[in-house]
Amino acid sequence: MGSGDEDLEEEVIDGDINQNWTPQEKELHEARLKAKAKRRVRRTSSRDSTRESLSETGEPIVADPHSPKGKNHDRKSRMGKGRGLPKKGGAGGKGVWGAPGVVYGYQEPDAQDPNYDEFAQGDTVYQKVVPELDESDLEKNVHPMVQEYFEHGDTNEVIALLKELNLGRKRHEFPSLAVSLSLEGKASHRELTSRLLSDLVGKIMNPEDIAQAFDKILKDLPDLILDTPEAPQMLGQFIARAIADHALPLNFLDRYKGQVDCDHARAALDRAAVLLSIKREIIRLDNVWGVGGGQRPVKHLIKEMNLLLKEYLIAGQVLEAQHCLRELEVPHFHHELVYEAVLMVLESNGETPVAMIVKLLKGLWETGLVTLDQMNRGFQRVYEELPDINLDVPLAHTIMENMVDLCFEEAVITKQLRDACPSRGRKRFVSEGDGGRIKL
């Protein structure tokens, strides 16, 4: 289309829209207006580009048509938008390191960079990163760890396992959980927990971490007494033992003076203060939980069982005797109780001790505290020593036979054990016509 036609078209476009035009003519007229606007933008961009593309002498630069930087390699926008200047001020495009004249400072190498060369960076140190345990994972790991510790009693193994975990800011949670679990367990478990707290200080934790753990337990006492009514007294013993072992700061009790509103927490702190105020010659805090069953000397266990039997013969409480026997925590040594009970009957006077001991043995047999093997072993030990016992107790055989019959009637012992009871034949004097022989 020539220049004359373009001028004619512009006059038609610039003219007003005829009211008699059809809808198709109106759409054509609007399309021409848009095309005209685009042509004007292109003309303006071309003039600006020509104006800026001048050499240092002020003469226009003529592009080489055979240059690789032709139309396809031109960095100017070909979208018909903008002023036709290079994109990103000449700093964009493949293989471009930035705008001309820009000087970059030193940058630390990025290990995530695909061109990162670890050998060029010197010695590389690799470190294992263990994420910090959250509350649920902490309880999941600590609970079986403490239960296993109650079985083997090796504090070094617990410390080694704790070093593999990242407790982070929750270090005080471990002593808190350990003490809470031991409150529901046996006296030997509480003794092991006190030893563990003492060994943890200086290796995994510091006294302030232990103090923070006891702060948490004191706040949780109203919930703990629901399962363990003696929790305040036990917690007081834990605090006193920890202070004596230097696992807690010496001023731990002073921090709570006049600041305790809970009655249970006040009872625990008062219990600790009383234990610490007693002289060491009277009570040793390292034995505040007693000595664990398997760790006690045999003589001590025999003494405890004799004391248990004497208290039973006075009070006659079978349930109390069973409770005391359980607290000794020596189920493998219950045959000694049977032996001492039978021996005490042989050395006593009257029929009352016989009936009471038979009643006690029956209760122990029915509750399973004394097994069949332990019952047999206890009686057989008395059978073996009966000749020696008879020297001090002439009626030992008669008392023994009566007791064995009563135990068999109450289904405490078996028929085989009853028949194994030794009996001494009665000797009678030599009479005339016997031939000088002693008849039995």
Tab-separated table of C-alpha atoms in Angstrom:
chain	number	residue	atom	x	y	z
A	1	MET	CA	0.000	0.000	0.000
A	2	GLY	CA	1.452	3.370	-1.028
A	3	SER	CA	1.850	6.560	0.966
A	4	GLY	CA	-1.219	8.087	-0.739
A	5	ASP	CA	-3.395	5.201	0.333
A	6	GLU	CA	-2.024	5.458	3.910
A	7	ASP	CA	-2.925	9.186	4.034
A	8	LEU	CA	-6.398	8.400	2.722
A	9	GLU	CA	-6.783	5.636	5.291
A	10	GLU	CA	-5.689	7.965	8.090
A	11	GLU	CA	-8.294	10.526	7.017
A	12	VAL	CA	-10.997	7.857	7.095
A	13	ILE	CA	-9.823	6.611	10.509
A	14	ASP	CA	-9.603	10.118	11.954
A	15	GLY	CA	-13.091	10.887	10.781
A	16	ASP	CA	-16.093	10.493	13.011
A	17	ILE	CA	-17.990	7.222	13.106
A	18	ASN	CA	-20.975	7.377	10.767
A	19	GLN	CA	-24.198	6.513	12.505
A	20	ASN	CA	-25.332	4.612	9.453
A	21	TRP	CA	-22.450	2.128	9.632
A	22	THR	CA	-23.208	-1.513	10.177
A	23	PRO	CA	-21.719	-3.362	13.204
A	24	GLN	CA	-19.122	-5.031	10.960
A	25	GLU	CA	-17.989	-1.597	9.684
A	26	LYS	CA	-17.699	-0.319	13.239
A	27	GLU	CA	-15.485	-3.279	14.280
A	28	LEU	CA	-13.293	-2.713	11.223
A	29	HIS	CA	-12.988	0.954	12.112
A	30	GLU	CA	-11.850	0.132	15.679
A	31	ALA	CA	-9.268	-2.399	14.413
A	32	ARG	CA	-7.792	0.245	12.138
A	33	LEU	CA	-7.505	2.652	15.074
A	34	LYS	CA	-5.533	0.083	17.065
A	35	ALA	CA	-3.213	-0.689	14.140
A	36	LYS	CA	-2.538	2.995	13.662
A	37	ALA	CA	-1.580	3.385	17.307
A	38	LYS	CA	0.899	0.478	17.033
A	39	ARG	CA	2.539	2.007	13.971
A	40	ARG	CA	3.027	5.278	15.808
A	41	VAL	CA	4.724	3.486	18.696
A	42	ARG	CA	7.099	1.679	16.368
A	43	ARG	CA	8.035	4.916	14.604
A	44	THR	CA	8.782	6.625	17.909
A	45	SER	CA	10.925	3.721	19.143
A	46	SER	CA	12.867	3.640	15.914
A	47	ARG	CA	13.623	7.363	16.085
A	48	ASP	CA	14.838	7.070	19.699
A	49	SER	CA	17.036	4.113	18.865
A	50	THR	CA	18.599	5.937	15.928
A	51	ARG	CA	19.148	8.978	18.071
A	52	GLU	CA	21.060	7.006	20.749
A	53	SER	CA	23.074	4.769	18.397
A	54	LEU	CA	25.806	7.317	17.622
A	55	SER	CA	29.536	6.921	17.668
A	56	GLU	CA	31.887	8.944	19.811
A	57	THR	CA	32.321	11.410	16.923
A	58	GLY	CA	28.591	11.975	16.712
A	59	GLU	CA	28.093	10.036	13.473
A	60	PRO	CA	25.442	7.340	13.239
A	61	ILE	CA	26.633	3.752	13.449
A	62	VAL	CA	25.733	1.604	10.479
A	63	ALA	CA	25.221	-2.080	11.350
A	64	ASP	CA	27.007	-4.685	9.277
A	65	PRO	CA	24.377	-6.827	7.565
A	66	HIS	CA	26.780	-9.812	7.613
A	67	SER	CA	27.549	-9.469	11.346
A	68	PRO	CA	26.290	-12.265	13.688
A	69	LYS	CA	24.665	-9.498	15.661
A	70	GLY	CA	21.997	-9.088	13.091
A	71	LYS	CA	18.286	-8.887	13.580
A	72	ASN	CA	18.113	-12.283	15.296
A	73	HIS	CA	20.991	-11.420	17.688
A	74	ASP	CA	19.841	-7.904	18.494
A	75	ARG	CA	19.333	-7.393	22.234
A	76	LYS	CA	16.751	-4.680	21.659
A	77	SER	CA	13.189	-5.577	22.356
A	78	ARG	CA	11.220	-6.678	19.300
A	79	MET	CA	7.888	-6.733	21.087
A	80	GLY	CA	6.980	-3.225	20.066
A	81	LYS	CA	7.193	-2.035	23.671
A	82	GLY	CA	9.607	0.271	25.410
A	83	ARG	CA	12.191	2.500	23.817
A	84	GLY	CA	14.191	-0.255	22.157
A	85	LEU	CA	17.068	-0.044	24.618
A	86	PRO	CA	19.161	-3.150	25.544
A	87	LYS	CA	17.585	-5.346	28.195
A	88	LYS	CA	18.885	-4.922	31.778
A	89	GLY	CA	21.064	-2.020	30.667
A	90	GLY	CA	23.334	-4.352	28.683
A	91	ALA	CA	23.937	-6.647	31.669
A	92	GLY	CA	21.546	-9.403	30.576
A	93	GLY	CA	21.869	-12.284	28.169
A	94	LYS	CA	23.799	-15.523	27.989
A	95	GLY	CA	27.520	-15.336	28.774
A	96	VAL	CA	27.311	-11.779	30.133
A	97	TRP	CA	29.024	-11.102	33.499
A	98	GLY	CA	27.332	-7.806	34.198
A	99	ALA	CA	27.103	-4.265	32.926
A	100	PRO	CA	30.313	-2.676	31.651
A	101	GLY	CA	32.357	-0.925	34.331
A	102	VAL	CA	30.794	-2.786	37.285
A	103	VAL	CA	33.345	-4.089	39.824
A	104	TYR	CA	32.205	-6.846	42.190
A	105	GLY	CA	33.641	-7.422	45.666
A	106	TYR	CA	34.777	-10.735	47.189
A	107	GLN	CA	32.060	-13.242	47.891
A	108	GLU	CA	32.302	-16.309	50.099
A	109	PRO	CA	32.031	-19.583	48.156
A	110	ASP	CA	28.655	-21.212	48.349
A	111	ALA	CA	28.708	-24.951	49.127
A	112	GLN	CA	25.408	-25.315	47.242
A	113	ASP	CA	26.937	-23.908	44.058
A	114	PRO	CA	27.288	-26.652	41.403
A	115	ASN	CA	30.720	-25.244	40.530
A	116	TYR	CA	31.872	-25.421	44.169
A	117	ASP	CA	35.219	-27.207	44.489
A	118	GLU	CA	35.736	-28.612	47.985
A	119	PHE	CA	39.417	-29.422	47.334
A	120	ALA	CA	40.149	-25.786	46.578
A	121	GLN	CA	38.651	-24.698	49.920
A	122	GLY	CA	41.175	-26.456	52.179
A	123	ASP	CA	40.392	-29.057	54.843
A	124	THR	CA	36.718	-29.886	55.098
A	125	VAL	CA	35.269	-30.952	58.454
A	126	TYR	CA	32.110	-33.044	58.429
A	127	GLN	CA	29.951	-32.995	61.550
A	128	LYS	CA	26.931	-35.131	62.355
A	129	VAL	CA	23.894	-33.021	63.139
A	130	VAL	CA	21.273	-34.588	65.422
A	131	PRO	CA	17.957	-32.706	65.552
A	132	GLU	CA	16.658	-31.665	68.944
A	133	LEU	CA	14.035	-34.008	70.360
A	134	ASP	CA	10.530	-32.718	70.782
A	135	GLU	CA	8.390	-33.556	73.796
A	136	SER	CA	6.762	-36.677	72.346
A	137	ASP	CA	10.034	-38.159	71.016
A	138	LEU	CA	11.770	-37.394	74.311
A	139	GLU	CA	9.262	-39.396	76.336
A	140	LYS	CA	9.331	-42.207	73.748
A	141	ASN	CA	13.129	-42.529	74.113
A	142	VAL	CA	13.466	-41.880	77.841
A	143	HIS	CA	10.764	-44.231	79.161
A	144	PRO	CA	12.320	-47.522	77.907
A	145	MET	CA	15.792	-46.237	78.767
A	146	VAL	CA	14.846	-45.719	82.424
A	147	GLN	CA	13.022	-49.054	82.623
A	148	GLU	CA	16.104	-50.864	81.311
A	149	TYR	CA	18.280	-48.964	83.783
A	150	PHE	CA	16.138	-50.285	86.627
A	151	GLU	CA	17.084	-53.769	85.421
A	152	HIS	CA	20.860	-53.431	84.873
A	153	GLY	CA	21.699	-50.444	87.134
A	154	ASP	CA	24.623	-49.241	84.962
A	155	THR	CA	24.745	-45.422	84.983
A	156	ASN	CA	27.549	-45.327	82.401
A	157	GLU	CA	25.302	-46.987	79.829
A	158	VAL	CA	22.564	-44.403	80.428
A	159	ILE	CA	25.061	-41.548	80.063
A	160	ALA	CA	26.333	-43.014	76.778
A	161	LEU	CA	22.773	-43.251	75.426
A	162	LEU	CA	21.979	-39.685	76.484
A	163	LYS	CA	25.047	-38.365	74.675
A	164	GLU	CA	23.645	-39.764	71.424
A	165	LEU	CA	20.443	-37.750	71.889
A	166	ASN	CA	20.138	-34.012	71.385
A	167	LEU	CA	18.211	-32.985	74.489
A	168	GLY	CA	18.858	-29.283	73.872
A	169	ARG	CA	16.800	-27.068	76.153
A	170	LYS	CA	14.844	-30.081	77.438
A	171	ARG	CA	17.703	-31.565	79.467
A	172	HIS	CA	15.748	-31.135	82.682
A	173	GLU	CA	12.966	-33.364	81.313
A	174	PHE	CA	15.038	-36.537	81.728
A	175	PRO	CA	15.555	-36.284	85.527
A	176	SER	CA	11.904	-35.288	85.891
A	177	LEU	CA	10.674	-38.383	84.029
A	178	ALA	CA	13.124	-40.675	85.841
A	179	VAL	CA	11.997	-39.492	89.286
A	180	SER	CA	8.313	-39.721	88.308
A	181	LEU	CA	8.755	-43.332	87.138
A	182	SER	CA	10.666	-44.316	90.276
A	183	LEU	CA	7.885	-42.933	92.500
A	184	GLU	CA	5.612	-45.610	91.057
A	185	GLY	CA	8.244	-48.342	91.466
A	186	LYS	CA	10.149	-49.970	94.295
A	187	ALA	CA	12.554	-48.583	96.866
A	188	SER	CA	15.450	-50.086	94.907
A	189	HIS	CA	14.326	-48.132	91.840
A	190	ARG	CA	14.406	-44.892	93.816
A	191	GLU	CA	17.879	-45.725	95.088
A	192	LEU	CA	19.078	-46.302	91.520
A	193	THR	CA	17.484	-43.021	90.408
A	194	SER	CA	19.289	-41.080	93.147
A	195	ARG	CA	22.592	-42.599	92.037
A	196	LEU	CA	21.841	-41.721	88.428
A	197	LEU	CA	21.126	-38.066	89.266
A	198	SER	CA	24.427	-37.858	91.114
A	199	ASP	CA	26.377	-39.357	88.196
A	200	LEU	CA	24.697	-37.167	85.572
A	201	VAL	CA	25.991	-33.953	87.157
A	202	GLY	CA	29.207	-32.868	85.497
A	203	LYS	CA	28.836	-35.227	82.531
A	204	ILE	CA	25.504	-34.432	80.921
A	205	MET	CA	23.882	-31.848	83.186
A	206	ASN	CA	24.657	-29.286	85.859
A	207	PRO	CA	23.002	-28.725	89.264
A	208	GLU	CA	20.717	-26.060	87.801
A	209	ASP	CA	19.275	-28.578	85.337
A	210	ILE	CA	18.492	-30.942	88.232
A	211	ALA	CA	16.960	-28.020	90.147
A	212	GLN	CA	14.752	-27.186	87.173
A	213	ALA	CA	13.619	-30.827	87.048
A	214	PHE	CA	12.607	-30.795	90.728
A	215	ASP	CA	10.807	-27.483	90.199
A	216	LYS	CA	8.675	-29.205	87.585
A	217	ILE	CA	7.983	-32.202	89.832
A	218	LEU	CA	6.923	-29.936	92.711
A	219	LYS	CA	4.396	-28.288	90.405
A	220	ASP	CA	3.102	-31.681	89.254
A	221	LEU	CA	2.676	-33.073	92.794
A	222	PRO	CA	-1.146	-32.653	92.849
A	223	ASP	CA	-1.328	-35.039	89.867
A	224	LEU	CA	1.332	-37.447	91.157
A	225	ILE	CA	-0.423	-38.110	94.472
A	226	LEU	CA	-3.401	-39.528	92.588
A	227	ASP	CA	-1.313	-42.599	91.707
A	228	THR	CA	1.208	-42.379	94.570
A	229	PRO	CA	-0.244	-40.956	97.799
A	230	GLU	CA	3.224	-40.999	99.445
A	231	ALA	CA	4.714	-38.847	96.663
A	232	PRO	CA	5.359	-35.727	98.858
A	233	GLN	CA	7.382	-37.688	101.422
A	234	MET	CA	9.282	-39.574	98.713
A	235	LEU	CA	10.033	-36.372	96.823
A	236	GLY	CA	11.352	-34.813	100.025
A	237	GLN	CA	13.734	-37.755	100.411
A	238	PHE	CA	14.821	-37.327	96.782
A	239	ILE	CA	15.581	-33.636	97.362
A	240	ALA	CA	17.516	-34.305	100.577
A	241	ARG	CA	19.549	-37.081	98.930
A	242	ALA	CA	20.298	-34.914	95.865
A	243	ILE	CA	21.506	-32.025	98.039
A	244	ALA	CA	23.697	-34.397	100.077
A	245	ASP	CA	25.154	-35.803	96.823
A	246	HIS	CA	25.763	-32.238	95.502
A	247	ALA	CA	23.433	-32.898	92.600
A	248	LEU	CA	21.276	-29.940	93.701
A	249	PRO	CA	22.496	-26.472	94.738
A	250	LEU	CA	22.892	-26.090	98.502
A	251	ASN	CA	20.485	-23.138	98.514
A	252	PHE	CA	17.692	-25.045	96.751
A	253	LEU	CA	15.431	-25.102	99.830
A	254	ASP	CA	16.102	-21.423	100.563
A	255	ARG	CA	14.643	-20.454	97.193
A	256	TYR	CA	11.200	-21.665	98.282
A	257	LYS	CA	11.002	-20.008	101.693
A	258	GLY	CA	7.712	-18.143	101.910
A	259	GLN	CA	6.897	-18.784	98.236
A	260	VAL	CA	5.081	-22.130	98.354
A	261	ASP	CA	1.273	-22.146	98.164
A	262	CYS	CA	0.712	-25.871	97.498
A	263	ASP	CA	0.370	-27.971	100.656
A	264	HIS	CA	1.878	-31.050	98.988
A	265	ALA	CA	4.957	-29.142	97.824
A	266	ARG	CA	5.352	-27.643	101.303
A	267	ALA	CA	5.210	-31.127	102.840
A	268	ALA	CA	7.932	-32.369	100.460
A	269	LEU	CA	10.225	-29.426	101.221
A	270	ASP	CA	9.658	-29.798	104.973
A	271	ARG	CA	10.542	-33.486	104.737
A	272	ALA	CA	13.801	-32.629	102.951
A	273	ALA	CA	14.643	-29.945	105.514
A	274	VAL	CA	14.103	-32.387	108.404
A	275	LEU	CA	16.334	-35.040	106.855
A	276	LEU	CA	19.095	-32.535	106.197
A	277	SER	CA	18.910	-31.158	109.742
A	278	ILE	CA	19.468	-34.588	111.349
A	279	LYS	CA	23.083	-35.287	112.231
A	280	ARG	CA	24.931	-37.718	110.044
A	281	GLU	CA	25.735	-39.918	113.028
A	282	ILE	CA	22.022	-40.662	113.431
A	283	ILE	CA	21.027	-41.193	109.793
A	284	ARG	CA	22.987	-41.474	106.587
A	285	LEU	CA	21.246	-39.966	103.593
A	286	ASP	CA	22.985	-42.348	101.218
A	287	ASN	CA	20.792	-45.065	102.766
A	288	VAL	CA	17.613	-43.026	102.762
A	289	TRP	CA	15.973	-45.601	100.467
A	290	GLY	CA	17.501	-48.571	102.252
A	291	VAL	CA	19.647	-51.090	100.453
A	292	GLY	CA	18.249	-52.937	97.446
A	293	GLY	CA	17.184	-56.559	97.977
A	294	GLY	CA	19.877	-58.342	95.987
A	295	GLN	CA	22.553	-55.987	97.314
A	296	ARG	CA	21.876	-56.657	100.989
A	297	PRO	CA	24.125	-58.986	103.004
A	298	VAL	CA	22.633	-62.368	103.849
A	299	LYS	CA	22.969	-61.726	107.594
A	300	HIS	CA	20.989	-58.524	107.225
A	301	LEU	CA	18.221	-60.307	105.326
A	302	ILE	CA	18.011	-63.052	107.978
A	303	LYS	CA	17.775	-60.388	110.667
A	304	GLU	CA	14.982	-58.611	108.790
A	305	MET	CA	13.028	-61.843	108.378
A	306	ASN	CA	13.351	-62.715	112.074
A	307	LEU	CA	12.093	-59.251	112.953
A	308	LEU	CA	9.196	-59.720	110.527
A	309	LEU	CA	8.213	-63.033	112.176
A	310	LYS	CA	8.430	-61.610	115.700
A	311	GLU	CA	6.200	-58.678	114.774
A	312	TYR	CA	3.732	-61.074	113.186
A	313	LEU	CA	3.561	-63.264	116.308
A	314	ILE	CA	2.760	-60.136	118.321
A	315	ALA	CA	0.269	-58.440	115.949
A	316	GLY	CA	-1.024	-61.416	114.003
A	317	GLN	CA	-1.469	-59.386	110.770
A	318	VAL	CA	-0.879	-61.660	107.794
A	319	LEU	CA	-1.309	-58.863	105.226
A	320	GLU	CA	1.247	-56.671	107.003
A	321	ALA	CA	3.729	-59.546	107.044
A	322	GLN	CA	3.196	-60.097	103.324
A	323	HIS	CA	3.734	-56.393	102.649
A	324	CYS	CA	7.000	-56.380	104.610
A	325	LEU	CA	8.199	-59.475	102.764
A	326	ARG	CA	7.541	-57.826	99.393
A	327	GLU	CA	9.493	-54.721	100.441
A	328	LEU	CA	12.574	-56.858	101.053
A	329	GLU	CA	12.619	-57.563	97.278
A	330	VAL	CA	14.311	-60.958	97.602
A	331	PRO	CA	11.860	-63.469	96.071
A	332	HIS	CA	14.705	-65.945	95.565
A	333	PHE	CA	15.393	-65.920	99.314
A	334	HIS	CA	11.871	-66.598	100.619
A	335	HIS	CA	12.851	-70.160	101.545
A	336	GLU	CA	14.801	-68.582	104.398
A	337	LEU	CA	11.548	-67.199	105.819
A	338	VAL	CA	10.042	-70.716	105.811
A	339	TYR	CA	13.134	-72.087	107.541
A	340	GLU	CA	13.175	-69.337	110.199
A	341	ALA	CA	9.403	-69.677	110.779
A	342	VAL	CA	9.597	-73.440	111.408
A	343	LEU	CA	12.665	-72.995	113.573
A	344	MET	CA	10.884	-70.335	115.630
A	345	VAL	CA	7.984	-72.751	116.229
A	346	LEU	CA	10.353	-75.462	117.469
A	347	GLU	CA	11.966	-73.067	119.936
A	348	SER	CA	8.672	-71.662	121.242
A	349	ASN	CA	6.283	-72.927	123.866
A	350	GLY	CA	2.598	-73.675	123.468
A	351	GLU	CA	0.347	-74.349	120.531
A	352	THR	CA	-0.443	-70.725	119.628
A	353	PRO	CA	2.789	-70.066	117.671
A	354	VAL	CA	2.223	-73.280	115.716
A	355	ALA	CA	-1.254	-72.249	114.584
A	356	MET	CA	-0.128	-68.672	113.731
A	357	ILE	CA	2.871	-69.811	111.682
A	358	VAL	CA	0.728	-72.334	109.802
A	359	LYS	CA	-1.742	-69.534	109.054
A	360	LEU	CA	1.114	-67.305	107.797
A	361	LEU	CA	2.578	-70.019	105.585
A	362	LYS	CA	-0.858	-70.724	104.143
A	363	GLY	CA	-1.290	-67.030	103.268
A	364	LEU	CA	2.143	-66.864	101.661
A	365	TRP	CA	1.397	-70.030	99.679
A	366	GLU	CA	-1.979	-68.813	98.419
A	367	THR	CA	-0.636	-65.393	97.333
A	368	GLY	CA	2.323	-66.958	95.533
A	369	LEU	CA	4.975	-65.195	97.626
A	370	VAL	CA	6.388	-68.603	98.537
A	371	THR	CA	6.588	-71.148	95.737
A	372	LEU	CA	6.418	-74.932	96.042
A	373	ASP	CA	10.175	-75.271	95.607
A	374	GLN	CA	10.865	-72.647	98.293
A	375	MET	CA	8.400	-74.269	100.702
A	376	ASN	CA	10.014	-77.701	100.207
A	377	ARG	CA	13.499	-76.291	100.545
A	378	GLY	CA	12.687	-74.501	103.796
A	379	PHE	CA	11.204	-77.621	105.424
A	380	GLN	CA	13.970	-79.905	104.136
A	381	ARG	CA	16.615	-77.661	105.715
A	382	VAL	CA	14.860	-78.083	109.050
A	383	TYR	CA	14.653	-81.861	108.475
A	384	GLU	CA	18.422	-82.024	107.950
A	385	GLU	CA	19.209	-80.021	111.095
A	386	LEU	CA	16.593	-81.672	113.294
A	387	PRO	CA	19.097	-84.007	115.083
A	388	ASP	CA	21.155	-81.006	116.173
A	389	ILE	CA	18.061	-79.014	117.113
A	390	ASN	CA	16.890	-81.929	119.247
A	391	LEU	CA	19.918	-81.499	121.484
A	392	ASP	CA	18.596	-78.094	122.610
A	393	VAL	CA	14.883	-78.849	122.199
A	394	PRO	CA	14.138	-82.416	123.330
A	395	LEU	CA	10.554	-82.266	122.046
A	396	ALA	CA	11.593	-81.010	118.596
A	397	HIS	CA	10.504	-84.209	116.815
A	398	THR	CA	7.057	-84.196	118.409
A	399	ILE	CA	6.481	-80.480	117.645
A	400	MET	CA	7.726	-80.979	114.127
A	401	GLU	CA	5.370	-83.877	113.472
A	402	ASN	CA	2.380	-81.895	114.764
A	403	MET	CA	3.260	-78.892	112.623
A	404	VAL	CA	3.786	-80.980	109.491
A	405	ASP	CA	0.377	-82.618	109.967
A	406	LEU	CA	-1.312	-79.212	110.360
A	407	CYS	CA	0.443	-77.850	107.244
A	408	PHE	CA	-0.656	-80.874	105.243
A	409	GLU	CA	-4.256	-80.468	106.426
A	410	GLU	CA	-4.190	-76.814	105.299
A	411	ALA	CA	-2.702	-77.844	101.916
A	412	VAL	CA	0.476	-75.905	102.577
A	413	ILE	CA	2.835	-78.828	101.884
A	414	THR	CA	2.578	-81.962	99.757
A	415	LYS	CA	2.160	-85.545	100.928
A	416	GLN	CA	5.714	-86.385	99.856
A	417	LEU	CA	7.082	-83.594	102.054
A	418	ARG	CA	4.970	-84.769	104.980
A	419	ASP	CA	6.180	-88.339	104.623
A	420	ALA	CA	9.789	-87.135	104.461
A	421	CYS	CA	9.559	-85.717	107.992
A	422	PRO	CA	11.996	-87.680	110.208
A	423	SER	CA	10.505	-89.405	113.244
A	424	ARG	CA	12.453	-90.697	116.219
A	425	GLY	CA	11.460	-94.182	117.413
A	426	ARG	CA	10.754	-94.581	121.120
A	427	LYS	CA	13.238	-96.758	123.004
A	428	ARG	CA	12.109	-98.932	125.909
A	429	PHE	CA	14.212	-100.491	128.626
A	430	VAL	CA	15.609	-104.062	128.471
A	431	SER	CA	13.354	-106.485	130.252
A	432	GLU	CA	13.720	-110.090	131.212
A	433	GLY	CA	13.399	-112.502	128.352
A	434	ASP	CA	14.501	-109.940	125.735
A	435	GLY	CA	17.891	-111.535	125.423
A	436	GLY	CA	19.706	-108.350	126.378
A	437	ARG	CA	18.607	-106.532	123.223
A	438	ILE	CA	17.210	-103.017	123.115
A	439	LYS	CA	13.824	-103.076	121.435
A	440	LEU	CA	12.515	-100.222	119.448
